[in-house]
PDB file of C-alpha atoms in Angstrom:
ATOM      1  CA  MET A   1      80.681  82.623  98.399  1.00  0.00           C
ATOM      2  CA  THR A   2      81.365  79.352 100.150  1.00  0.00           C
ATOM      3  CA  ASP A   3      85.050  79.206  99.210  1.00  0.00           C
ATOM      4  CA  CYS A   4      85.949  82.819 100.001  1.00  0.00           C
ATOM      5  CA  VAL A   5      87.963  83.205 103.211  1.00  0.00           C
ATOM      6  CA  PHE A   6      86.918  86.854 103.563  1.00  0.00           C
ATOM      7  CA  CYS A   7      83.227  85.920 103.259  1.00  0.00           C
ATOM      8  CA  ALA A   8      83.865  83.300 105.965  1.00  0.00           C
ATOM      9  CA  ILE A   9      85.384  86.002 108.195  1.00  0.00           C
ATOM     10  CA  VAL A  10      82.406  88.297 107.527  1.00  0.00           C
ATOM     11  CA  ALA A  11      80.033  85.442 108.438  1.00  0.00           C
ATOM     12  CA  GLY A  12      81.972  84.704 111.637  1.00  0.00           C
ATOM     13  CA  ASP A  13      82.954  81.251 110.368  1.00  0.00           C
ATOM     14  CA  ALA A  14      86.705  81.958 110.232  1.00  0.00           C
ATOM     15  CA  PRO A  15      88.900  83.629 112.858  1.00  0.00           C
ATOM     16  CA  ALA A  16      90.121  87.195 112.484  1.00  0.00           C
ATOM     17  CA  SER A  17      91.555  89.897 114.716  1.00  0.00           C
ATOM     18  CA  ILE A  18      88.919  92.557 114.118  1.00  0.00           C
ATOM     19  CA  VAL A  19      89.866  96.233 114.129  1.00  0.00           C
ATOM     20  CA  LEU A  20      86.607  97.710 112.814  1.00  0.00           C
ATOM     21  CA  ASP A  21      83.191  96.148 112.219  1.00  0.00           C
ATOM     22  CA  GLU A  22      80.578  98.329 110.534  1.00  0.00           C
ATOM     23  CA  PRO A  23      77.323  97.411 108.765  1.00  0.00           C
ATOM     24  CA  ASP A  24      78.908  97.261 105.284  1.00  0.00           C
ATOM     25  CA  LEU A  25      82.597  96.557 105.978  1.00  0.00           C
ATOM     26  CA  ILE A  26      85.019  94.864 108.272  1.00  0.00           C
ATOM     27  CA  ALA A  27      88.700  95.556 108.950  1.00  0.00           C
ATOM     28  CA  PHE A  28      91.021  92.956 110.417  1.00  0.00           C
ATOM     29  CA  MET A  29      94.712  92.222 110.849  1.00  0.00           C
ATOM     30  CA  ASP A  30      96.492  90.662 107.874  1.00  0.00           C
ATOM     31  CA  ILE A  31      97.814  87.198 108.809  1.00  0.00           C
ATOM     32  CA  ARG A  32     100.886  87.764 106.598  1.00  0.00           C
ATOM     33  CA  PRO A  33     101.754  91.396 107.397  1.00  0.00           C
ATOM     34  CA  PHE A  34     104.348  93.380 105.485  1.00  0.00           C
ATOM     35  CA  THR A  35     104.825  95.595 108.558  1.00  0.00           C
ATOM     36  CA  ALA A  36     103.546  95.605 112.138  1.00  0.00           C
ATOM     37  CA  GLY A  37      99.935  96.785 112.129  1.00  0.00           C
ATOM     38  CA  HIS A  38      99.213  95.824 108.473  1.00  0.00           C
ATOM     39  CA  LEU A  39      95.479  95.255 108.140  1.00  0.00           C
ATOM     40  CA  LEU A  40      92.786  94.726 105.520  1.00  0.00           C
ATOM     41  CA  VAL A  41      89.537  96.612 104.952  1.00  0.00           C
ATOM     42  CA  VAL A  42      86.935  94.405 103.268  1.00  0.00           C
ATOM     43  CA  PRO A  43      83.404  95.126 102.070  1.00  0.00           C
ATOM     44  CA  LYS A  44      80.947  92.642 103.570  1.00  0.00           C
ATOM     45  CA  ARG A  45      79.250  92.219 100.200  1.00  0.00           C
ATOM     46  CA  HIS A  46      81.376  89.891  98.039  1.00  0.00           C
ATOM     47  CA  ALA A  47      82.977  91.409  94.944  1.00  0.00           C
ATOM     48  CA  PRO A  48      85.839  89.475  93.336  1.00  0.00           C
ATOM     49  CA  GLY A  49      87.305  92.567  91.646  1.00  0.00           C
ATOM     50  CA  LEU A  50      86.808  96.285  91.180  1.00  0.00           C
ATOM     51  CA  ASP A  51      84.536  95.746  88.179  1.00  0.00           C
ATOM     52  CA  ALA A  52      82.032  93.996  90.482  1.00  0.00           C
ATOM     53  CA  LEU A  53      82.418  96.361  93.455  1.00  0.00           C
ATOM     54  CA  ASP A  54      79.387  98.449  94.386  1.00  0.00           C
ATOM     55  CA  PRO A  55      80.524 102.112  94.160  1.00  0.00           C
ATOM     56  CA  GLU A  56      79.193 102.828  97.660  1.00  0.00           C
ATOM     57  CA  ASP A  57      81.188  99.901  99.041  1.00  0.00           C
ATOM     58  CA  GLY A  58      84.251 101.326  97.284  1.00  0.00           C
ATOM     59  CA  PHE A  59      83.681 104.673  98.967  1.00  0.00           C
ATOM     60  CA  ARG A  60      83.199 102.988 102.340  1.00  0.00           C
ATOM     61  CA  ILE A  61      86.385 100.908 102.216  1.00  0.00           C
ATOM     62  CA  PHE A  62      88.545 103.859 101.176  1.00  0.00           C
ATOM     63  CA  ASP A  63      86.951 106.088 103.803  1.00  0.00           C
ATOM     64  CA  ALA A  64      87.593 103.421 106.444  1.00  0.00           C
ATOM     65  CA  GLY A  65      91.178 103.126 105.188  1.00  0.00           C
ATOM     66  CA  ARG A  66      91.564 106.895 105.543  1.00  0.00           C
ATOM     67  CA  ARG A  67      90.146 106.834 109.079  1.00  0.00           C
ATOM     68  CA  ILE A  68      92.335 103.906 110.110  1.00  0.00           C
ATOM     69  CA  ALA A  69      95.442 105.536 108.590  1.00  0.00           C
ATOM     70  CA  THR A  70      94.707 108.705 110.556  1.00  0.00           C
ATOM     71  CA  ALA A  71      94.278 106.676 113.744  1.00  0.00           C
ATOM     72  CA  LEU A  72      97.503 104.764 113.108  1.00  0.00           C
ATOM     73  CA  ARG A  73      99.480 107.972 112.722  1.00  0.00           C
ATOM     74  CA  SER A  74      98.160 109.371 116.005  1.00  0.00           C
ATOM     75  CA  GLY A  75      98.011 106.108 117.980  1.00  0.00           C
ATOM     76  CA  ALA A  76     100.388 104.139 120.176  1.00  0.00           C
ATOM     77  CA  LEU A  77     102.126 102.186 117.389  1.00  0.00           C
ATOM     78  CA  PRO A  78     105.293 103.743 115.956  1.00  0.00           C
ATOM     79  CA  VAL A  79     104.085 104.924 112.518  1.00  0.00           C
ATOM     80  CA  ASP A  80     105.826 107.445 110.254  1.00  0.00           C
ATOM     81  CA  GLY A  81     103.462 107.030 107.289  1.00  0.00           C
ATOM     82  CA  VAL A  82     100.812 104.760 105.782  1.00  0.00           C
ATOM     83  CA  ASN A  83     100.375 103.085 102.407  1.00  0.00           C
ATOM     84  CA  LEU A  84      96.951 102.161 101.052  1.00  0.00           C
ATOM     85  CA  PHE A  85      97.166  99.382  98.472  1.00  0.00           C
ATOM     86  CA  LEU A  86      94.516  97.547  96.482  1.00  0.00           C
ATOM     87  CA  ALA A  87      95.454  94.816  94.002  1.00  0.00           C
ATOM     88  CA  ASP A  88      92.832  94.172  91.302  1.00  0.00           C
ATOM     89  CA  GLY A  89      93.520  90.949  89.429  1.00  0.00           C
ATOM     90  CA  GLU A  90      96.139  88.248  89.538  1.00  0.00           C
ATOM     91  CA  ALA A  91      98.669  90.251  87.486  1.00  0.00           C
ATOM     92  CA  ALA A  92      98.391  93.031  90.084  1.00  0.00           C
ATOM     93  CA  GLY A  93      99.153  90.602  92.916  1.00  0.00           C
ATOM     94  CA  GLN A  94      95.606  89.878  94.118  1.00  0.00           C
ATOM     95  CA  GLU A  95      95.580  86.538  95.952  1.00  0.00           C
ATOM     96  CA  VAL A  96      92.147  86.542  97.581  1.00  0.00           C
ATOM     97  CA  PHE A  97      89.459  87.355  95.049  1.00  0.00           C
ATOM     98  CA  HIS A  98      87.280  89.471  97.325  1.00  0.00           C
ATOM     99  CA  VAL A  99      88.119  93.173  97.030  1.00  0.00           C
ATOM    100  CA  HIS A 100      90.234  94.326  99.952  1.00  0.00           C
ATOM    101  CA  LEU A 101      92.233  97.410 100.792  1.00  0.00           C
ATOM    102  CA  HIS A 102      95.581  96.941 102.512  1.00  0.00           C
ATOM    103  CA  VAL A 103      96.388  99.553 105.150  1.00  0.00           C
ATOM    104  CA  ILE A 104     100.131  99.291 105.730  1.00  0.00           C
ATOM    105  CA  PRO A 105     101.739 101.318 108.525  1.00  0.00           C
ATOM    106  CA  ARG A 106     105.231 102.477 107.593  1.00  0.00           C
ATOM    107  CA  ARG A 107     108.387 103.248 109.513  1.00  0.00           C
ATOM    108  CA  HIS A 108     111.527 104.789 108.073  1.00  0.00           C
ATOM    109  CA  GLY A 109     113.781 101.933 106.978  1.00  0.00           C
ATOM    110  CA  ASP A 110     111.131  99.190 107.336  1.00  0.00           C
ATOM    111  CA  GLY A 111     112.190  97.602 104.035  1.00  0.00           C
ATOM    112  CA  PHE A 112     108.740  97.715 102.441  1.00  0.00           C
ATOM    113  CA  GLY A 113     108.178  99.618  99.240  1.00  0.00           C
ATOM    114  CA  LEU A 114     107.566  99.614  95.517  1.00  0.00           C
ATOM    115  CA  ARG A 115     110.464  98.122  93.622  1.00  0.00           C
ATOM    116  CA  ALA A 116     109.523  99.139  90.069  1.00  0.00           C
ATOM    117  CA  VAL A 117     111.791 101.385  88.034  1.00  0.00           C
ATOM    118  CA  PRO A 118     109.910 104.494  86.847  1.00  0.00           C
ATOM    119  CA  ARG A 119     110.059 105.277  83.164  1.00  0.00           C
ATOM    120  CA  SER A 120     110.026 108.661  81.405  1.00  0.00           C
ATOM    121  CA  PRO A 121     107.854 108.356  78.281  1.00  0.00           C
ATOM    122  CA  ASN A 122     107.658 111.381  75.996  1.00  0.00           C
ATOM    123  CA  ARG A 123     104.538 113.557  75.735  1.00  0.00           C
ATOM    124  CA  THR A 124     103.334 111.792  72.556  1.00  0.00           C
ATOM    125  CA  VAL A 125     103.305 108.436  74.348  1.00  0.00           C
ATOM    126  CA  LEU A 126     101.598 109.960  77.406  1.00  0.00           C
ATOM    127  CA  ASP A 127      98.963 111.643  75.211  1.00  0.00           C
ATOM    128  CA  GLY A 128      98.314 108.378  73.338  1.00  0.00           C
ATOM    129  CA  THR A 129      97.922 106.448  76.575  1.00  0.00           C
ATOM    130  CA  ALA A 130      95.610 109.142  77.990  1.00  0.00           C
ATOM    131  CA  ALA A 131      93.470 108.934  74.828  1.00  0.00           C
ATOM    132  CA  ALA A 132      93.199 105.142  75.102  1.00  0.00           C
ATOM    133  CA  ILE A 133      92.054 105.421  78.722  1.00  0.00           C
ATOM    134  CA  ARG A 134      89.588 108.232  77.883  1.00  0.00           C
ATOM    135  CA  ASN A 135      88.119 106.064  75.130  1.00  0.00           C
ATOM    136  CA  ALA A 136      87.719 103.150  77.537  1.00  0.00           C
ATOM    137  CA  LEU A 137      85.914 105.449  79.999  1.00  0.00           C
ATOM    138  CA  ALA A 138      83.430 106.680  77.375  1.00  0.00           C
ATOM    139  CA  PRO A 139      79.969 105.093  77.710  1.00  0.00           C
TER     140      PRO A 139
END
């Protein structure tokens, strides 16, 4: 992908502060961090969204996110918790259309968080939604 900034980073054609470089993935610091230490885990093979992501690459990026989160919590940075976040599609907030997992170190009172208001649908609504998702999963 010639116009993908993450592919350019993978190819070494764009700068990045690398945290982890493995055969199938790379992790680097986010240039617009939500919190100190916010980084991205990116499969080296281009996939614009989850529907195009190789399942093994999906496993690898989440495993790397888990390993990095564990390291963050035991490392020198002040970290009280970690959020893993993946936006799939423009409506979900995806800005770079190359799958990437955000690893966001958290501190109490850091100001970052989900701002949505949870709803409390009744069981009939939940069952109907579950059925729609089950149907979509069926081959």
